[in-house]
Amino acid sequence: MIQFKNIKKRYGKKEVLHDITLTIPKGEIVSIIGGSGCGKTTLLKMINRLIPISSGQILVNGDDVYKMNPVELRRKIGYVIQQTGLFPHLTIRKNLDLVLDLHKFPQEGRTEKINEMMDLVGLHRDLLDRYPVELSGGQQQRVGVARALIVDPEVILMDEPFSAIDPITRVTLQDELRSLQENVKKTIVFVTHDMDEAIKISDRICLMREGYVEQYDTPEQILRNPATPYVESFIGKNRIWNSPEFIKAEDIMVEANNLAYPSDSLLRCMKKIKDIPQDYLIVVDRFTHNFRGLVNARMIREQDSLQGPVSDIMAQPKAVAHIGDSLIDVLNTIKTLHRPHMLVLDENECVAGVITQSSLFATFGSHYLDEAEVV
Ligand SMILES: Nc1ncnc2c1ncn2[C@@H]1O[C@H](COP(=O)(O)OP(=O)(O)OP(=O)(O)O)[C@@H](O)[C@H]1O
Ligand SMILES: [Mg+2]
């Protein structure tokens, strides 16, 4: 865990960080994002004391970093930067070995440790005897990550580590970092200016502007509930459409008006169906709206008598959605079911709404119309 308490930074008379207080929970990836010069690197480098603070306190796992020996501190904290910082005149093996030297790692076991790191970051061991220039940018960056992890630090700081990498390799590295994190569970502070990257890799995002924190929240919250107009403009109006996993069934459903109660007679149901656009009714408990079943016009017509209650013949749908299901889940289910509509239930299995072709069209339509307005 990393705690910033009332952190200020001044260069001469100019204050570049204004009273920042924030906590980075243990084992999470937190991205710091914001425009150029807003103070991301400054905030990051204060954690391992590469930049001194003007006032305030930084605690790493409860310990005040300014009460620690800076060399000791830096050994406990992995650091990955855009330029990798690999020594060009040393082989990859030597570059990794150097870190083990610094940590007085016993000679015995070093080969195994180095091999293990190469495996962890998905690099072939054959590369160990090459020089950094003989590796691609993505491979060099993986070595950078291996070097930061080799002494098993609690905290890893990454300053735009993937920004010089081509977009395709960059996406691979982001995926790898996320899955690596599932194994190593480090506290990772990741500086980026790429919102897609931040959304993809982070448990939380700290969005900064000119030395202030505008919003510190989960990617989902930042996308769904931007705290300020600046955050909104920074993420872009339709950003959520790049992350359909954050669009939920409840965002696309419409109210279900075609309800019936279990004791309603089939005759009554048939009359209701005649008065509404849909050819089916959703049967719910009268007071709780708990979902009970579905009935359509064809099912009713097949009955000899229309006196009995609808509960005798109602059927269960093959699938229903729940309010928290993502748009992707919903679309997949609709695709496999070949049904034009889908019921949405809340956490108590009560009917919350219904997703229909027209509600989907409406949602997509407003997205594209909004976008057209922006252009
Ligand atoms: N050594 C310095 N002396 C004076 N001002 C500095 C110094 N280092 C940084 N600054 C200023 O502090 C502010 C924050 O800089 P910082 O490097 O933290 O920005 P950043 O958010 O990392 O930007 P970028 O996205 O361009 O890397 C900037 O206004 C910068 O000009
Ligand atoms: Mg920077």
GROMACS .gro file of C-alpha atoms and ligand atoms in nm:
model
  407
    1MET     CA    1   0.000   0.000   0.000
    2ILE     CA    2   0.121   0.348  -0.085
    3GLN     CA    3  -0.020   0.653   0.093
    4PHE     CA    4   0.031   1.010  -0.022
    5LYS     CA    5  -0.054   1.255   0.255
    6ASN     CA    6  -0.087   1.624   0.166
    7ILE     CA    7   0.194   1.605  -0.085
    8LYS     CA    8   0.316   1.933  -0.230
    9LYS     CA    9   0.595   1.995  -0.473
   10ARG     CA   10   0.747   2.330  -0.558
   11TYR     CA   11   1.017   2.415  -0.809
   12GLY     CA   12   1.132   2.755  -0.697
   13LYS     CA   13   0.816   2.957  -0.647
   14LYS     CA   14   0.607   2.742  -0.874
   15GLU     CA   15   0.396   2.476  -0.706
   16VAL     CA   16   0.350   2.181  -0.944
   17LEU     CA   17   0.170   1.940  -0.707
   18HIS     CA   18  -0.098   2.085  -0.483
   19ASP     CA   19  -0.181   1.900  -0.164
   20ILE     CA   20  -0.227   1.550  -0.300
   21THR     CA   21  -0.375   1.290  -0.069
   22LEU     CA   22  -0.443   0.945  -0.203
   23THR     CA   23  -0.403   0.578  -0.119
   24ILE     CA   24  -0.293   0.306  -0.358
   25PRO     CA   25  -0.412  -0.027  -0.219
   26LYS     CA   26  -0.177  -0.322  -0.192
   27GLY     CA   27  -0.179  -0.554  -0.491
   28GLU     CA   28  -0.355  -0.315  -0.728
   29ILE     CA   29  -0.247  -0.157  -1.054
   30VAL     CA   30  -0.313   0.215  -1.036
   31SER     CA   31  -0.263   0.432  -1.342
   32ILE     CA   32  -0.175   0.797  -1.317
   33ILE     CA   33  -0.298   0.977  -1.625
   34GLY     CA   34  -0.325   1.336  -1.739
   35GLY     CA   35  -0.194   1.588  -1.988
   36SER     CA   36   0.174   1.663  -2.036
   37GLY     CA   37   0.327   1.847  -1.742
   38CYS     CA   38   0.043   1.776  -1.499
   39GLY     CA   39   0.284   1.612  -1.252
   40LYS     CA   40   0.259   1.237  -1.318
   41THR     CA   41   0.632   1.165  -1.328
   42THR     CA   42   0.695   1.393  -1.033
   43LEU     CA   43   0.437   1.209  -0.824
   44LEU     CA   44   0.580   0.871  -0.926
   45LYS     CA   45   0.944   0.958  -0.861
   46MET     CA   46   0.860   1.084  -0.515
   47ILE     CA   47   0.772   0.731  -0.413
   48ASN     CA   48   1.129   0.608  -0.454
   49ARG     CA   49   1.273   0.950  -0.365
   50LEU     CA   50   1.422   1.021  -0.705
   51ILE     CA   51   1.247   1.357  -0.658
   52PRO     CA   52   1.223   1.506  -0.306
   53ILE     CA   53   0.888   1.627  -0.177
   54SER     CA   54   0.841   1.987  -0.061
   55SER     CA   55   0.592   1.894   0.210
   56GLY     CA   56   0.369   1.608   0.314
   57GLN     CA   57   0.434   1.242   0.374
   58ILE     CA   58   0.457   0.927   0.165
   59LEU     CA   59   0.416   0.589   0.333
   60VAL     CA   60   0.494   0.257   0.167
   61ASN     CA   61   0.332  -0.027   0.359
   62GLY     CA   62   0.308   0.205   0.657
   63ASP     CA   63   0.672   0.319   0.653
   64ASP     CA   64   0.759   0.682   0.588
   65VAL     CA   65   0.990   0.675   0.287
   66TYR     CA   66   1.178   0.979   0.419
   67LYS     CA   67   1.277   0.784   0.727
   68MET     CA   68   1.427   0.507   0.516
   69ASN     CA   69   1.770   0.484   0.361
   70PRO     CA   70   1.711   0.590  -0.002
   71VAL     CA   71   1.932   0.315  -0.144
   72GLU     CA   72   1.748   0.053   0.061
   73LEU     CA   73   1.418   0.205  -0.045
   74ARG     CA   74   1.502   0.188  -0.416
   75ARG     CA   75   1.603  -0.172  -0.382
   76LYS     CA   76   1.258  -0.252  -0.251
   77ILE     CA   77   1.088  -0.075  -0.539
   78GLY     CA   78   1.109  -0.189  -0.900
   79TYR     CA   79   1.127   0.088  -1.158
   80VAL     CA   80   1.049   0.057  -1.528
   81ILE     CA   81   1.083   0.348  -1.769
   82GLN     CA   82   1.020   0.413  -2.136
   83GLN     CA   83   1.388   0.400  -2.232
   84THR     CA   84   1.424   0.069  -2.040
   85GLY     CA   85   1.750   0.185  -1.883
   86LEU     CA   86   1.926  -0.136  -1.990
   87PHE     CA   87   2.304  -0.110  -2.018
   88PRO     CA   88   2.379  -0.128  -2.392
   89HIS     CA   89   2.726  -0.277  -2.351
   90LEU     CA   90   2.604  -0.565  -2.135
   91THR     CA   91   2.415  -0.875  -2.245
   92ILE     CA   92   2.063  -0.931  -2.120
   93ARG     CA   93   2.197  -1.191  -1.876
   94LYS     CA   94   2.451  -0.941  -1.740
   95ASN     CA   95   2.187  -0.671  -1.717
   96LEU     CA   96   1.974  -0.898  -1.500
   97ASP     CA   97   2.271  -1.029  -1.306
   98LEU     CA   98   2.370  -0.676  -1.217
   99VAL     CA   99   2.049  -0.629  -1.021
  100LEU     CA  100   2.115  -0.954  -0.835
  101ASP     CA  101   2.465  -0.820  -0.754
  102LEU     CA  102   2.313  -0.504  -0.609
  103HIS     CA  103   2.094  -0.716  -0.387
  104LYS     CA  104   2.379  -0.947  -0.287
  105PHE     CA  105   2.186  -1.241  -0.424
  106PRO     CA  106   2.395  -1.561  -0.373
  107GLN     CA  107   2.584  -1.678  -0.685
  108GLU     CA  108   2.426  -2.017  -0.649
  109GLY     CA  109   2.075  -2.006  -0.790
  110ARG     CA  110   2.125  -1.700  -1.013
  111THR     CA  111   2.094  -1.893  -1.340
  112GLU     CA  112   1.767  -2.044  -1.224
  113LYS     CA  113   1.641  -1.705  -1.107
  114ILE     CA  114   1.727  -1.540  -1.439
  115ASN     CA  115   1.565  -1.822  -1.637
  116GLU     CA  116   1.256  -1.802  -1.421
  117MET     CA  117   1.224  -1.428  -1.491
  118MET     CA  118   1.260  -1.478  -1.866
  119ASP     CA  119   0.982  -1.737  -1.854
  120LEU     CA  120   0.765  -1.506  -1.644
  121VAL     CA  121   0.781  -1.224  -1.897
  122GLY     CA  122   0.750  -1.459  -2.194
  123LEU     CA  123   1.101  -1.427  -2.337
  124HIS     CA  124   1.304  -1.713  -2.482
  125ARG     CA  125   1.616  -1.795  -2.284
  126ASP     CA  126   1.822  -1.780  -2.606
  127LEU     CA  127   1.795  -1.403  -2.587
  128LEU     CA  128   1.999  -1.392  -2.267
  129ASP     CA  129   2.331  -1.374  -2.451
  130ARG     CA  130   2.226  -1.094  -2.683
  131TYR     CA  131   2.280  -0.724  -2.632
  132PRO     CA  132   1.984  -0.489  -2.583
  133VAL     CA  133   2.009  -0.347  -2.940
  134GLU     CA  134   1.967  -0.700  -3.074
  135LEU     CA  135   1.617  -0.716  -2.921
  136SER     CA  136   1.297  -0.557  -3.045
  137GLY     CA  137   1.148  -0.269  -2.847
  138GLY     CA  138   0.883  -0.499  -2.701
  139GLN     CA  139   1.143  -0.758  -2.598
  140GLN     CA  140   1.359  -0.489  -2.438
  141GLN     CA  141   1.059  -0.366  -2.246
  142ARG     CA  142   0.991  -0.721  -2.123
  143VAL     CA  143   1.351  -0.737  -2.000
  144GLY     CA  144   1.284  -0.408  -1.822
  145VAL     CA  145   0.988  -0.569  -1.646
  146ALA     CA  146   1.193  -0.883  -1.566
  147ARG     CA  147   1.463  -0.666  -1.415
  148ALA     CA  148   1.212  -0.481  -1.198
  149LEU     CA  149   1.062  -0.810  -1.076
  150ILE     CA  150   1.378  -1.014  -1.025
  151VAL     CA  151   1.431  -0.921  -0.663
  152ASP     CA  152   1.062  -0.958  -0.584
  153PRO     CA  153   0.988  -0.598  -0.482
  154GLU     CA  154   0.660  -0.510  -0.314
  155VAL     CA  155   0.606  -0.207  -0.532
  156ILE     CA  156   0.673  -0.146  -0.901
  157LEU     CA  157   0.675   0.198  -1.057
  158MET     CA  158   0.631   0.224  -1.432
  159ASP     CA  159   0.664   0.554  -1.619
  160GLU     CA  160   0.508   0.529  -1.966
  161PRO     CA  161   0.683   0.195  -2.016
  162PHE     CA  162   0.505   0.108  -2.339
  163SER     CA  163   0.474   0.450  -2.501
  164ALA     CA  164   0.758   0.400  -2.751
  165ILE     CA  165   0.628   0.059  -2.861
  166ASP     CA  166   0.427   0.001  -3.179
  167PRO     CA  167   0.050  -0.021  -3.114
  168ILE     CA  168   0.016  -0.396  -3.172
  169THR     CA  169   0.306  -0.500  -2.948
  170ARG     CA  170   0.184  -0.245  -2.699
  171VAL     CA  171  -0.154  -0.416  -2.667
  172THR     CA  172   0.026  -0.750  -2.617
  173LEU     CA  173   0.242  -0.601  -2.344
  174GLN     CA  174  -0.067  -0.460  -2.171
  175ASP     CA  175  -0.230  -0.803  -2.177
  176GLU     CA  176   0.087  -0.961  -2.047
  177LEU     CA  177   0.118  -0.710  -1.765
  178ARG     CA  178  -0.238  -0.783  -1.657
  179SER     CA  179  -0.188  -1.160  -1.658
  180LEU     CA  180   0.155  -1.127  -1.494
  181GLN     CA  181  -0.015  -0.927  -1.221
  182GLU     CA  182  -0.258  -1.216  -1.160
  183ASN     CA  183   0.050  -1.421  -1.062
  184VAL     CA  184   0.267  -1.170  -0.880
  185LYS     CA  185   0.007  -0.939  -0.719
  186LYS     CA  186   0.240  -0.641  -0.681
  187THR     CA  187   0.138  -0.288  -0.605
  188ILE     CA  188   0.198  -0.122  -0.941
  189VAL     CA  189   0.189   0.250  -1.014
  190PHE     CA  190   0.171   0.302  -1.388
  191VAL     CA  191   0.206   0.642  -1.554
  192THR     CA  192   0.048   0.676  -1.896
  193HIS     CA  193  -0.117   0.937  -2.114
  194ASP     CA  194  -0.322   0.677  -2.298
  195MET     CA  195  -0.676   0.641  -2.163
  196ASP     CA  196  -0.738   0.310  -2.343
  197GLU     CA  197  -0.425   0.171  -2.180
  198ALA     CA  198  -0.529   0.297  -1.837
  199ILE     CA  199  -0.879   0.153  -1.871
  200LYS     CA  200  -0.743  -0.180  -1.982
  201ILE     CA  201  -0.477  -0.247  -1.721
  202SER     CA  202  -0.586  -0.058  -1.410
  203ASP     CA  203  -0.782  -0.144  -1.100
  204ARG     CA  204  -0.802   0.230  -1.040
  205ILE     CA  205  -0.720   0.541  -1.237
  206CYS     CA  206  -0.592   0.867  -1.094
  207LEU     CA  207  -0.671   1.140  -1.344
  208MET     CA  208  -0.462   1.453  -1.286
  209ARG     CA  209  -0.477   1.806  -1.414
  210GLU     CA  210  -0.216   2.072  -1.346
  211GLY     CA  211  -0.100   1.927  -1.018
  212TYR     CA  212  -0.446   1.836  -0.887
  213VAL     CA  213  -0.628   1.504  -0.879
  214GLU     CA  214  -0.948   1.545  -1.080
  215GLN     CA  215  -1.082   1.197  -1.013
  216TYR     CA  216  -0.948   0.882  -0.849
  217ASP     CA  217  -1.174   0.589  -0.919
  218THR     CA  218  -1.221   0.255  -1.091
  219PRO     CA  219  -1.215   0.262  -1.473
  220GLU     CA  220  -1.584   0.178  -1.476
  221GLN     CA  221  -1.674   0.469  -1.248
  222ILE     CA  222  -1.457   0.711  -1.443
  223LEU     CA  223  -1.628   0.607  -1.765
  224ARG     CA  224  -1.979   0.598  -1.627
  225ASN     CA  225  -1.963   0.887  -1.383
  226PRO     CA  226  -1.692   1.136  -1.475
  227ALA     CA  227  -1.655   1.367  -1.173
  228THR     CA  228  -1.585   1.689  -1.361
  229PRO     CA  229  -1.628   1.832  -1.712
  230TYR     CA  230  -1.250   1.801  -1.751
  231VAL     CA  231  -1.263   1.427  -1.686
  232GLU     CA  232  -1.549   1.400  -1.929
  233SER     CA  233  -1.362   1.580  -2.201
  234PHE     CA  234  -1.043   1.388  -2.124
  235ILE     CA  235  -1.206   1.049  -2.163
  236GLY     CA  236  -1.401   1.165  -2.468
  237LYS     CA  237  -1.776   1.166  -2.493
  238ASN     CA  238  -1.822   0.819  -2.634
  239ARG     CA  239  -1.527   0.645  -2.474
  240ILE     CA  240  -1.750   0.394  -2.300
  241TRP     CA  241  -1.824   0.250  -2.644
  242ASN     CA  242  -1.463   0.136  -2.665
  243SER     CA  243  -1.525  -0.064  -2.349
  244PRO     CA  244  -1.861  -0.239  -2.405
  245GLU     CA  245  -1.796  -0.455  -2.100
  246PHE     CA  246  -1.883  -0.145  -1.897
  247ILE     CA  247  -2.221  -0.101  -2.068
  248LYS     CA  248  -2.474  -0.295  -1.866
  249ALA     CA  249  -2.810  -0.449  -1.944
  250GLU     CA  250  -2.974  -0.183  -1.729
  251ASP     CA  251  -2.833   0.087  -1.960
  252ILE     CA  252  -3.006  -0.055  -2.265
  253MET     CA  253  -3.331  -0.198  -2.125
  254VAL     CA  254  -3.667  -0.029  -2.147
  255GLU     CA  255  -3.959  -0.051  -1.909
  256ALA     CA  256  -4.169  -0.366  -1.938
  257ASN     CA  257  -4.535  -0.268  -1.971
  258ASN     CA  258  -4.667  -0.603  -2.087
  259LEU     CA  259  -4.716  -0.760  -1.746
  260ALA     CA  260  -4.967  -1.016  -1.624
  261TYR     CA  261  -5.025  -1.176  -1.284
  262PRO     CA  262  -5.028  -1.554  -1.225
  263SER     CA  263  -5.397  -1.562  -1.138
  264ASP     CA  264  -5.504  -1.367  -1.448
  265SER     CA  265  -5.729  -1.577  -1.666
  266LEU     CA  266  -5.618  -1.663  -2.018
  267LEU     CA  267  -5.911  -1.463  -2.149
  268ARG     CA  268  -5.790  -1.158  -1.964
  269CYS     CA  269  -5.436  -1.215  -2.095
  270MET     CA  270  -5.561  -1.245  -2.451
  271LYS     CA  271  -5.743  -0.913  -2.418
  272LYS     CA  272  -5.429  -0.749  -2.282
  273ILE     CA  273  -5.219  -0.875  -2.568
  274LYS     CA  274  -5.463  -0.724  -2.815
  275ASP     CA  275  -5.412  -0.381  -2.657
  276ILE     CA  276  -5.031  -0.378  -2.666
  277PRO     CA  277  -4.766  -0.385  -2.939
  278GLN     CA  278  -4.604  -0.705  -2.809
  279ASP     CA  279  -4.751  -1.052  -2.867
  280TYR     CA  280  -4.648  -1.183  -2.526
  281LEU     CA  281  -4.688  -1.109  -2.156
  282ILE     CA  282  -4.443  -1.129  -1.869
  283VAL     CA  283  -4.601  -1.299  -1.569
  284VAL     CA  284  -4.493  -1.151  -1.236
  285ASP     CA  285  -4.606  -1.171  -0.875
  286ARG     CA  286  -4.852  -0.894  -0.815
  287PHE     CA  287  -4.674  -0.720  -0.527
  288THR     CA  288  -4.307  -0.810  -0.557
  289HIS     CA  289  -4.284  -0.826  -0.938
  290ASN     CA  290  -4.086  -1.148  -0.902
  291PHE     CA  291  -4.058  -1.307  -1.242
  292ARG     CA  292  -4.272  -1.618  -1.290
  293GLY     CA  293  -4.293  -1.695  -1.662
  294LEU     CA  294  -4.388  -1.590  -2.013
  295VAL     CA  295  -4.695  -1.648  -2.222
  296ASN     CA  296  -4.761  -1.554  -2.583
  297ALA     CA  297  -5.069  -1.530  -2.802
  298ARG     CA  298  -5.003  -1.860  -2.975
  299MET     CA  299  -4.985  -2.051  -2.644
  300ILE     CA  300  -5.318  -1.906  -2.538
  301ARG     CA  301  -5.489  -1.979  -2.868
  302GLU     CA  302  -5.389  -2.344  -2.842
  303GLN     CA  303  -5.595  -2.386  -2.524
  304ASP     CA  304  -5.947  -2.534  -2.536
  305SER     CA  305  -6.069  -2.312  -2.255
  306LEU     CA  306  -5.963  -1.960  -2.161
  307GLN     CA  307  -6.102  -1.979  -1.808
  308GLY     CA  308  -5.792  -2.112  -1.627
  309PRO     CA  309  -5.515  -1.895  -1.484
  310VAL     CA  310  -5.212  -1.808  -1.694
  311SER     CA  311  -4.989  -1.973  -1.432
  312ASP     CA  312  -5.108  -2.311  -1.566
  313ILE     CA  313  -4.956  -2.262  -1.908
  314MET     CA  314  -4.678  -2.000  -1.876
  315ALA     CA  315  -4.332  -2.110  -1.986
  316GLN     CA  316  -3.977  -2.035  -1.883
  317PRO     CA  317  -3.750  -1.849  -2.125
  318LYS     CA  318  -3.427  -2.021  -2.234
  319ALA     CA  319  -3.228  -1.732  -2.093
  320VAL     CA  320  -3.274  -1.404  -1.912
  321ALA     CA  321  -3.032  -1.118  -1.850
  322HIS     CA  322  -2.953  -0.954  -1.519
  323ILE     CA  323  -2.910  -0.581  -1.477
  324GLY     CA  324  -2.531  -0.607  -1.431
  325ASP     CA  325  -2.470  -0.823  -1.740
  326SER     CA  326  -2.253  -0.653  -2.001
  327LEU     CA  327  -2.369  -0.552  -2.345
  328ILE     CA  328  -2.143  -0.822  -2.486
  329ASP     CA  329  -2.313  -1.095  -2.279
  330VAL     CA  330  -2.652  -0.966  -2.382
  331LEU     CA  331  -2.566  -0.956  -2.753
  332ASN     CA  332  -2.420  -1.305  -2.737
  333THR     CA  333  -2.729  -1.445  -2.571
  334ILE     CA  334  -2.963  -1.273  -2.814
  335LYS     CA  335  -2.755  -1.410  -3.100
  336THR     CA  336  -2.770  -1.770  -2.977
  337LEU     CA  337  -3.136  -1.754  -2.879
  338HIS     CA  338  -3.258  -1.600  -3.204
  339ARG     CA  339  -3.506  -1.405  -2.994
  340PRO     CA  340  -3.598  -1.046  -3.062
  341HIS     CA  341  -3.633  -0.963  -2.693
  342MET     CA  342  -3.479  -1.050  -2.362
  343LEU     CA  343  -3.599  -1.008  -2.008
  344VAL     CA  344  -3.382  -0.826  -1.755
  345LEU     CA  345  -3.410  -0.922  -1.387
  346ASP     CA  346  -3.268  -0.746  -1.084
  347GLU     CA  347  -3.074  -0.906  -0.799
  348ASN     CA  348  -3.402  -1.029  -0.642
  349GLU     CA  349  -3.514  -1.195  -0.965
  350CYS     CA  350  -3.777  -0.926  -1.010
  351VAL     CA  351  -3.850  -0.787  -1.355
  352ALA     CA  352  -3.641  -0.474  -1.411
  353GLY     CA  353  -3.705  -0.422  -1.781
  354VAL     CA  354  -3.673  -0.572  -2.121
  355ILE     CA  355  -3.419  -0.544  -2.399
  356THR     CA  356  -3.577  -0.542  -2.741
  357GLN     CA  357  -3.446  -0.487  -3.087
  358SER     CA  358  -3.586  -0.138  -3.075
  359SER     CA  359  -3.420  -0.058  -2.741
  360LEU     CA  360  -3.090  -0.178  -2.885
  361PHE     CA  361  -3.142   0.032  -3.195
  362ALA     CA  362  -3.225   0.329  -2.976
  363THR     CA  363  -2.906   0.285  -2.770
  364PHE     CA  364  -2.679   0.238  -3.069
  365GLY     CA  365  -2.861   0.511  -3.259
  366SER     CA  366  -2.811   0.771  -2.987
  367HIS     CA  367  -2.443   0.674  -2.971
  368TYR     CA  368  -2.386   0.736  -3.339
  369LEU     CA  369  -2.603   1.047  -3.346
  370ASP     CA  370  -2.406   1.190  -3.052
  371GLU     CA  371  -2.085   1.115  -3.233
  372ALA     CA  372  -2.210   1.287  -3.546
  373GLU     CA  373  -2.285   1.597  -3.336
  374VAL     CA  374  -1.930   1.603  -3.202
  375VAL     CA  375  -1.774   1.592  -3.548
  376LIG     N1  376   1.351   2.004  -1.249
  376LIG     C1  377   1.246   2.083  -1.271
  376LIG     N2  378   1.252   2.214  -1.253
  376LIG     C2  379   1.144   2.293  -1.271
  376LIG     N3  380   1.024   2.250  -1.308
  376LIG     C3  381   1.011   2.116  -1.330
  376LIG     C4  382   1.119   2.026  -1.312
  376LIG     N4  383   1.077   1.902  -1.339
  376LIG     C5  384   0.947   1.914  -1.373
  376LIG     N5  385   0.907   2.041  -1.366
  376LIG     C6  386   0.771   2.092  -1.394
  376LIG     O1  387   0.681   2.022  -1.310
  376LIG     C7  388   0.560   1.995  -1.378
  376LIG     C8  389   0.529   1.845  -1.373
  376LIG     O2  390   0.627   1.774  -1.446
  376LIG     P1  391   0.617   1.616  -1.469
  376LIG     O3  392   0.744   1.573  -1.531
  376LIG     O4  393   0.580   1.552  -1.342
  376LIG     O5  394   0.497   1.608  -1.572
  376LIG     P2  395   0.433   1.480  -1.641
  376LIG     O6  396   0.290   1.481  -1.603
  376LIG     O7  397   0.512   1.360  -1.612
  376LIG     O8  398   0.444   1.521  -1.796
  376LIG     P3  399   0.473   1.429  -1.925
  376LIG     O9  400   0.343   1.365  -1.963
  376LIG    O10  401   0.514   1.531  -2.028
  376LIG    O11  402   0.580   1.332  -1.892
  376LIG     C9  403   0.577   2.049  -1.518
  376LIG    O12  404   0.514   2.173  -1.525
  376LIG    C10  405   0.727   2.063  -1.535
  376LIG    O13  406   0.758   2.169  -1.621
  377MG      MG  407   0.630   1.228  -1.732
   0.00000   0.00000   0.00000
